[in-house]
PDB file of C-alpha atoms in Angstrom:
ATOM      1  CA  MET A1451      14.773 -20.812  10.642  1.00 47.00           C
ATOM      2  CA  GLY A1452      18.285 -19.979   9.493  1.00 45.00           C
ATOM      3  CA  THR A1453      20.770 -17.183  10.117  1.00 43.00           C
ATOM      4  CA  GLN A1454      18.392 -14.278   9.427  1.00 43.00           C
ATOM      5  CA  SER A1455      15.756 -15.588  11.838  1.00 43.00           C
ATOM      6  CA  GLY A1456      18.375 -16.155  14.494  1.00 45.00           C
ATOM      7  CA  GLN A1457      19.629 -12.599  14.058  1.00 43.00           C
ATOM      8  CA  ALA A1458      16.064 -11.298  14.297  1.00 45.00           C
ATOM      9  CA  ALA A1459      15.521 -13.254  17.487  1.00 45.00           C
ATOM     10  CA  VAL A1460      18.682 -11.855  19.046  1.00 40.00           C
ATOM     11  CA  ALA A1461      17.725  -8.316  18.065  1.00 45.00           C
ATOM     12  CA  ASP A1462      14.228  -8.789  19.425  1.00 51.00           C
ATOM     13  CA  THR A1463      15.351 -10.109  22.798  1.00 40.00           C
ATOM     14  CA  ARG A1464      17.788  -7.283  23.492  1.00 40.00           C
ATOM     15  CA  ALA A1465      15.384  -4.898  25.157  1.00 38.00           C
ATOM     16  CA  GLY A1466      16.627  -1.352  25.294  1.00 36.00           C
ATOM     17  CA  THR A1467      19.333  -1.895  22.670  1.00 35.00           C
ATOM     18  CA  PRO A1468      19.331   0.348  19.539  1.00 34.00           C
ATOM     19  CA  SER A1469      18.491  -1.520  16.355  1.00 36.00           C
ATOM     20  CA  GLY A1470      21.363  -1.211  13.877  1.00 37.00           C
ATOM     21  CA  SER A1471      22.592   1.918  12.106  1.00 33.00           C
ATOM     22  CA  ALA A1472      19.152   3.571  12.083  1.00 34.00           C
ATOM     23  CA  ALA A1473      19.201   4.003  15.858  1.00 33.00           C
ATOM     24  CA  GLN A1474      22.799   5.212  15.743  1.00 34.00           C
ATOM     25  CA  ALA A1475      22.005   7.728  13.005  1.00 34.00           C
ATOM     26  CA  GLU A1476      19.173   9.168  15.077  1.00 33.00           C
ATOM     27  CA  GLY A1477      21.532   9.418  18.047  1.00 37.00           C
ATOM     28  CA  LYS A1478      18.781   8.021  20.275  1.00 38.00           C
ATOM     29  CA  ARG A1479      18.535   5.173  22.712  1.00 40.00           C
ATOM     30  CA  PRO A1480      15.189   3.691  23.680  1.00 40.00           C
ATOM     31  CA  PRO A1481      14.264   3.924  27.374  1.00 38.00           C
ATOM     32  CA  THR A1482      16.018   1.418  29.592  1.00 39.00           C
ATOM     33  CA  GLY A1483      14.073  -1.833  29.699  1.00 42.00           C
ATOM     34  CA  ALA A1484      11.920  -1.004  26.667  1.00 41.00           C
ATOM     35  CA  ALA A1485      11.129  -3.990  24.445  1.00 49.00           C
ATOM     36  CA  LEU A1486      11.615  -3.561  20.725  1.00 63.00           C
ATOM     37  CA  LEU A1487       9.048  -5.914  19.247  1.00 71.00           C
ATOM     38  CA  ARG A1488      10.101  -6.656  15.699  1.00 83.00           C
ATOM     39  CA  ASP A1489       7.253  -7.375  13.307  1.00 84.00           C
ATOM     40  CA  ASP A1490       9.104 -10.219  11.580  1.00 87.00           C
ATOM     41  CA  VAL A1491       9.671 -11.971  14.909  1.00 90.00           C
ATOM     42  CA  THR A1492       6.024 -11.488  15.879  1.00 91.00           C
ATOM     43  CA  GLU A1493       4.872 -13.019  12.604  1.00 91.00           C
ATOM     44  CA  ALA A1494       7.219 -15.973  13.033  1.00 93.00           C
ATOM     45  CA  ILE A1495       5.777 -16.591  16.493  1.00 93.00           C
ATOM     46  CA  ARG A1496       2.187 -16.340  15.238  1.00 91.00           C
ATOM     47  CA  ALA A1497       2.887 -18.907  12.525  1.00 90.00           C
ATOM     48  CA  ALA A1498       4.541 -21.183  15.072  1.00 93.00           C
ATOM     49  CA  VAL A1499       1.527 -20.976  17.397  1.00 92.00           C
ATOM     50  CA  PHE A1500      -0.805 -21.997  14.588  1.00 86.00           C
ATOM     51  CA  GLU A1501       1.427 -24.891  13.555  1.00 89.00           C
ATOM     52  CA  GLU A1502       1.878 -26.101  17.134  1.00 90.00           C
ATOM     53  CA  LEU A1503      -1.878 -26.018  17.712  1.00 87.00           C
ATOM     54  CA  ALA A1504      -2.458 -28.133  14.636  1.00 84.00           C
ATOM     55  CA  THR A1505       0.339 -30.552  15.526  1.00 87.00           C
ATOM     56  CA  THR A1506      -0.020 -31.049  19.282  1.00 88.00           C
ATOM     57  CA  GLY A1507      -3.319 -29.441  20.308  1.00 87.00           C
ATOM     58  CA  TYR A1508      -3.941 -26.815  22.966  1.00 87.00           C
ATOM     59  CA  ALA A1509      -3.329 -29.016  26.014  1.00 87.00           C
ATOM     60  CA  ARG A1510       0.200 -30.014  24.949  1.00 90.00           C
ATOM     61  CA  LEU A1511       1.174 -26.681  23.419  1.00 91.00           C
ATOM     62  CA  SER A1512       3.876 -24.840  25.358  1.00 94.00           C
ATOM     63  CA  ILE A1513       5.624 -21.487  25.156  1.00 95.00           C
ATOM     64  CA  GLU A1514       8.945 -23.330  24.839  1.00 95.00           C
ATOM     65  CA  ALA A1515       7.736 -25.374  21.850  1.00 95.00           C
ATOM     66  CA  VAL A1516       6.394 -22.278  20.118  1.00 95.00           C
ATOM     67  CA  ALA A1517       9.690 -20.471  20.667  1.00 95.00           C
ATOM     68  CA  ARG A1518      11.683 -23.389  19.257  1.00 95.00           C
ATOM     69  CA  ARG A1519       9.493 -23.615  16.172  1.00 95.00           C
ATOM     70  CA  ALA A1520       9.725 -19.847  15.610  1.00 94.00           C
ATOM     71  CA  GLY A1521      13.499 -19.858  16.122  1.00 94.00           C
ATOM     72  CA  VAL A1522      13.395 -17.359  18.982  1.00 93.00           C
ATOM     73  CA  GLY A1523      14.023 -17.351  22.722  1.00 93.00           C
ATOM     74  CA  LYS A1524      10.982 -17.852  24.952  1.00 92.00           C
ATOM     75  CA  THR A1525      11.471 -14.348  26.358  1.00 93.00           C
ATOM     76  CA  ALA A1526      10.472 -13.022  22.929  1.00 93.00           C
ATOM     77  CA  VAL A1527       7.163 -14.845  23.292  1.00 94.00           C
ATOM     78  CA  TYR A1528       6.567 -13.652  26.849  1.00 94.00           C
ATOM     79  CA  ARG A1529       7.124 -10.038  25.788  1.00 93.00           C
ATOM     80  CA  ARG A1530       4.063 -10.357  23.578  1.00 92.00           C
ATOM     81  CA  TRP A1531       1.775 -12.571  25.674  1.00 93.00           C
ATOM     82  CA  ARG A1532       1.784 -13.216  29.410  1.00 90.00           C
ATOM     83  CA  SER A1533       0.694 -16.850  29.020  1.00 89.00           C
ATOM     84  CA  LYS A1534      -0.498 -19.524  26.619  1.00 90.00           C
ATOM     85  CA  LEU A1535      -4.213 -18.691  26.615  1.00 86.00           C
ATOM     86  CA  PRO A1536      -4.061 -15.031  25.488  1.00 87.00           C
ATOM     87  CA  MET A1537      -1.420 -15.996  22.912  1.00 90.00           C
ATOM     88  CA  VAL A1538      -3.629 -18.678  21.381  1.00 87.00           C
ATOM     89  CA  ILE A1539      -6.797 -16.571  21.515  1.00 82.00           C
ATOM     90  CA  GLU A1540      -5.153 -13.624  19.765  1.00 83.00           C
ATOM     91  CA  VAL A1541      -3.630 -15.743  17.013  1.00 81.00           C
ATOM     92  CA  VAL A1542      -6.829 -17.708  16.359  1.00 77.00           C
ATOM     93  CA  SER A1543      -8.972 -14.551  16.444  1.00 74.00           C
ATOM     94  CA  GLU A1544      -6.695 -12.836  13.959  1.00 74.00           C
ATOM     95  CA  ILE A1545      -6.960 -15.758  11.551  1.00 69.00           C
ATOM     96  CA  VAL A1546     -10.720 -15.982  11.942  1.00 66.00           C
ATOM     97  CA  SER A1547     -11.210 -12.258  11.372  1.00 63.00           C
ATOM     98  CA  ALA A1548      -9.040 -12.128   8.240  1.00 59.00           C
ATOM     99  CA  GLY A1549     -11.168 -11.134   5.287  1.00 51.00           C
ATOM    100  CA  ILE A1550     -14.391 -10.976   7.305  1.00 60.00           C
ATOM    101  CA  LEU A1551     -15.177  -7.302   6.645  1.00 63.00           C
ATOM    102  CA  LEU A1552     -16.876  -7.527   3.279  1.00 76.00           C
ATOM    103  CA  PRO A1553     -17.865  -4.969   0.641  1.00 82.00           C
ATOM    104  CA  ASP A1554     -21.441  -3.921  -0.036  1.00 88.00           C
ATOM    105  CA  THR A1555     -22.636  -5.967  -3.021  1.00 92.00           C
ATOM    106  CA  GLY A1556     -25.916  -4.069  -3.325  1.00 92.00           C
ATOM    107  CA  SER A1557     -28.271  -6.824  -2.196  1.00 93.00           C
ATOM    108  CA  LEU A1558     -28.912  -8.961   0.861  1.00 94.00           C
ATOM    109  CA  HIS A1559     -28.710 -12.192  -1.099  1.00 94.00           C
ATOM    110  CA  GLU A1560     -25.305 -11.364  -2.590  1.00 94.00           C
ATOM    111  CA  ASP A1561     -23.986 -10.106   0.749  1.00 93.00           C
ATOM    112  CA  LEU A1562     -25.047 -13.392   2.337  1.00 93.00           C
ATOM    113  CA  ARG A1563     -23.481 -15.435  -0.444  1.00 93.00           C
ATOM    114  CA  LEU A1564     -20.184 -13.589  -0.007  1.00 90.00           C
ATOM    115  CA  LEU A1565     -20.135 -13.955   3.793  1.00 88.00           C
ATOM    116  CA  ILE A1566     -21.014 -17.645   3.510  1.00 91.00           C
ATOM    117  CA  GLN A1567     -18.142 -18.160   1.068  1.00 89.00           C
ATOM    118  CA  VAL A1568     -15.680 -16.491   3.465  1.00 84.00           C
ATOM    119  CA  VAL A1569     -16.813 -18.516   6.485  1.00 83.00           C
ATOM    120  CA  TYR A1570     -16.763 -21.673   4.361  1.00 87.00           C
ATOM    121  CA  ARG A1571     -13.168 -21.072   3.268  1.00 83.00           C
ATOM    122  CA  LEU A1572     -12.076 -20.415   6.838  1.00 78.00           C
ATOM    123  CA  LEU A1573     -13.681 -23.564   8.240  1.00 78.00           C
ATOM    124  CA  ARG A1574     -12.530 -25.871   5.469  1.00 80.00           C
ATOM    125  CA  HIS A1575      -8.849 -24.976   5.937  1.00 74.00           C
ATOM    126  CA  PRO A1576      -7.095 -28.235   6.947  1.00 69.00           C
ATOM    127  CA  LEU A1577      -5.462 -26.680  10.000  1.00 68.00           C
ATOM    128  CA  ALA A1578      -8.716 -25.033  11.108  1.00 71.00           C
ATOM    129  CA  ALA A1579     -10.386 -28.431  10.903  1.00 72.00           C
ATOM    130  CA  GLN A1580      -7.887 -29.670  13.510  1.00 75.00           C
ATOM    131  CA  ILE A1581      -7.606 -26.587  15.695  1.00 80.00           C
ATOM    132  CA  VAL A1582     -11.243 -25.507  16.125  1.00 76.00           C
ATOM    133  CA  PRO A1583     -12.597 -28.835  17.462  1.00 79.00           C
ATOM    134  CA  ASP A1584      -9.598 -29.146  19.786  1.00 81.00           C
ATOM    135  CA  LEU A1585     -10.127 -25.670  21.244  1.00 81.00           C
ATOM    136  CA  LEU A1586     -13.838 -26.316  21.702  1.00 79.00           C
ATOM    137  CA  ALA A1587     -13.051 -29.559  23.518  1.00 82.00           C
ATOM    138  CA  GLU A1588     -10.684 -27.668  25.814  1.00 82.00           C
ATOM    139  CA  ALA A1589     -13.353 -25.004  26.339  1.00 82.00           C
ATOM    140  CA  ALA A1590     -15.770 -27.669  27.566  1.00 84.00           C
ATOM    141  CA  ARG A1591     -13.288 -28.537  30.326  1.00 84.00           C
ATOM    142  CA  ASN A1592     -12.015 -25.048  31.145  1.00 82.00           C
ATOM    143  CA  PRO A1593     -14.449 -22.162  31.859  1.00 83.00           C
ATOM    144  CA  GLU A1594     -11.729 -19.561  31.323  1.00 79.00           C
ATOM    145  CA  ILE A1595     -10.981 -20.877  27.853  1.00 79.00           C
ATOM    146  CA  ALA A1596     -14.699 -21.154  27.092  1.00 81.00           C
ATOM    147  CA  GLY A1597     -15.465 -17.559  28.007  1.00 79.00           C
ATOM    148  CA  THR A1598     -12.405 -16.056  26.371  1.00 75.00           C
ATOM    149  CA  LEU A1599     -12.737 -18.086  23.174  1.00 73.00           C
ATOM    150  CA  ALA A1600     -16.449 -17.385  22.761  1.00 73.00           C
ATOM    151  CA  LEU A1601     -15.940 -13.656  23.261  1.00 72.00           C
ATOM    152  CA  ALA A1602     -12.964 -13.464  20.913  1.00 68.00           C
ATOM    153  CA  LEU A1603     -14.564 -15.420  18.078  1.00 67.00           C
ATOM    154  CA  ARG A1604     -17.882 -13.641  18.414  1.00 70.00           C
ATOM    155  CA  GLU A1605     -16.296 -10.187  18.455  1.00 69.00           C
ATOM    156  CA  THR A1606     -14.097 -10.858  15.425  1.00 66.00           C
ATOM    157  CA  GLN A1607     -17.095 -11.794  13.293  1.00 71.00           C
ATOM    158  CA  ARG A1608     -19.887  -9.685  14.774  1.00 76.00           C
ATOM    159  CA  GLU A1609     -19.052  -6.577  12.761  1.00 77.00           C
ATOM    160  CA  SER A1610     -19.420  -8.415   9.454  1.00 80.00           C
ATOM    161  CA  SER A1611     -22.927  -9.636  10.261  1.00 85.00           C
ATOM    162  CA  ALA A1612     -23.875  -6.275  11.801  1.00 87.00           C
ATOM    163  CA  ALA A1613     -22.768  -4.422   8.660  1.00 88.00           C
ATOM    164  CA  LEU A1614     -24.666  -6.882   6.465  1.00 90.00           C
ATOM    165  CA  VAL A1615     -27.863  -6.378   8.477  1.00 93.00           C
ATOM    166  CA  ARG A1616     -27.489  -2.573   8.587  1.00 92.00           C
ATOM    167  CA  ARG A1617     -27.200  -2.402   4.810  1.00 94.00           C
ATOM    168  CA  ALA A1618     -30.175  -4.713   4.276  1.00 95.00           C
ATOM    169  CA  VAL A1619     -32.306  -2.676   6.693  1.00 95.00           C
ATOM    170  CA  ALA A1620     -31.338   0.543   4.881  1.00 95.00           C
ATOM    171  CA  ARG A1621     -32.387  -1.026   1.554  1.00 95.00           C
ATOM    172  CA  GLY A1622     -35.694  -2.129   3.023  1.00 95.00           C
ATOM    173  CA  GLU A1623     -34.816  -5.824   2.620  1.00 95.00           C
ATOM    174  CA  LEU A1624     -34.904  -6.649   6.351  1.00 94.00           C
ATOM    175  CA  PRO A1625     -36.943  -5.310   9.279  1.00 94.00           C
ATOM    176  CA  ALA A1626     -35.176  -2.903  11.627  1.00 93.00           C
ATOM    177  CA  SER A1627     -35.532  -5.421  14.464  1.00 93.00           C
ATOM    178  CA  THR A1628     -33.294  -8.015  12.751  1.00 93.00           C
ATOM    179  CA  ASP A1629     -30.686  -9.496  15.117  1.00 91.00           C
ATOM    180  CA  PRO A1630     -27.151  -9.497  13.595  1.00 88.00           C
ATOM    181  CA  ASP A1631     -26.040 -12.277  15.937  1.00 87.00           C
ATOM    182  CA  LEU A1632     -28.855 -14.477  14.658  1.00 89.00           C
ATOM    183  CA  ALA A1633     -27.674 -13.861  11.101  1.00 87.00           C
ATOM    184  CA  LEU A1634     -24.199 -15.061  12.015  1.00 84.00           C
ATOM    185  CA  ASP A1635     -25.568 -18.103  13.844  1.00 89.00           C
ATOM    186  CA  LEU A1636     -27.701 -19.074  10.856  1.00 90.00           C
ATOM    187  CA  ILE A1637     -24.642 -18.951   8.604  1.00 87.00           C
ATOM    188  CA  ALA A1638     -21.884 -20.390  10.779  1.00 84.00           C
ATOM    189  CA  GLY A1639     -23.954 -23.108  12.461  1.00 89.00           C
ATOM    190  CA  PRO A1640     -24.794 -25.187   9.378  1.00 93.00           C
ATOM    191  CA  LEU A1641     -21.304 -24.768   7.928  1.00 89.00           C
ATOM    192  CA  TYR A1642     -19.627 -25.840  11.169  1.00 85.00           C
ATOM    193  CA  TRP A1643     -21.933 -28.851  11.378  1.00 89.00           C
ATOM    194  CA  HIS A1644     -21.180 -29.989   7.831  1.00 89.00           C
ATOM    195  CA  LEU A1645     -17.452 -29.244   7.723  1.00 84.00           C
ATOM    196  CA  LEU A1646     -16.255 -30.079  11.231  1.00 77.00           C
ATOM    197  CA  VAL A1647     -18.836 -32.467  12.708  1.00 84.00           C
ATOM    198  CA  THR A1648     -20.380 -34.691  10.037  1.00 86.00           C
ATOM    199  CA  ARG A1649     -17.555 -33.981   7.537  1.00 83.00           C
ATOM    200  CA  GLU A1650     -20.050 -34.137   4.705  1.00 85.00           C
ATOM    201  CA  PRO A1651     -19.178 -32.577   1.340  1.00 86.00           C
ATOM    202  CA  VAL A1652     -20.437 -29.024   0.896  1.00 90.00           C
ATOM    203  CA  THR A1653     -21.485 -28.273  -2.667  1.00 93.00           C
ATOM    204  CA  ARG A1654     -21.950 -24.948  -4.421  1.00 92.00           C
ATOM    205  CA  ASP A1655     -25.666 -25.692  -4.577  1.00 94.00           C
ATOM    206  CA  TYR A1656     -25.762 -26.156  -0.803  1.00 94.00           C
ATOM    207  CA  LEU A1657     -24.060 -22.785  -0.237  1.00 94.00           C
ATOM    208  CA  GLU A1658     -26.574 -21.128  -2.544  1.00 95.00           C
ATOM    209  CA  ARG A1659     -29.512 -22.748  -0.742  1.00 95.00           C
ATOM    210  CA  LEU A1660     -28.017 -21.721   2.593  1.00 95.00           C
ATOM    211  CA  ALA A1661     -27.918 -18.092   1.441  1.00 94.00           C
ATOM    212  CA  ARG A1662     -31.563 -18.201   0.342  1.00 94.00           C
ATOM    213  CA  SER A1663     -32.676 -19.989   3.501  1.00 94.00           C
ATOM    214  CA  THR A1664     -30.806 -17.535   5.741  1.00 94.00           C
ATOM    215  CA  ALA A1665     -32.428 -14.569   3.989  1.00 93.00           C
ATOM    216  CA  ALA A1666     -35.856 -16.152   4.432  1.00 93.00           C
ATOM    217  CA  ALA A1667     -35.213 -17.004   8.089  1.00 93.00           C
ATOM    218  CA  LEU A1668     -34.223 -13.382   8.776  1.00 92.00           C
ATOM    219  CA  GLY A1669     -37.520 -12.197   7.283  1.00 89.00           C
ATOM    220  CA  ALA A1670     -36.254 -10.819   3.984  1.00 88.00           C
ATOM    221  CA  SER A1671     -38.902  -8.981   2.002  1.00 75.00           C
TER     222      SER A1671
END
């Protein structure tokens, strides 16, 4: 990653060492043994995790390989995550949740269209197309991965569907008994099937029909 990344890695791995002139100016030293987790190092590691997942898959991914790709020592990785699984889950969840909280468009149909567009863009990303099926395959073999992955992915997206349903109920467009999880299933299921299983093209017309069908399935008035 070059000289700057190497310097960042060194600074990050020196736990308990003041960071440059700022620490000296304050005349303070962090507590002995405290880890100074630099944001730039953390971001480099996150990017490396994503790239390693896409390149080698979960089974072959290692802390050492992630550290090499990020240009840091493996101790910098272990300061952030105790093992491979929580590291991968956090990084994938963060990517999945990016942009999920959506504004109120004023109508159920438009809210659904917007959420469908966001999920569509996430799933059609070339790296996501490699990573998601691989993680699901690993989950089928490993109960710990299955439980952790399902919880993480569900939690990162649940708030978006819950907010969408709350707004529609308040407008009188959906019954109060509407299940937010069902709304998310009705959206994500067809998109996952098309984009990552059958690999069929998804047209703008299909996304529009999916929005209308989802509204109808939820009992929109």
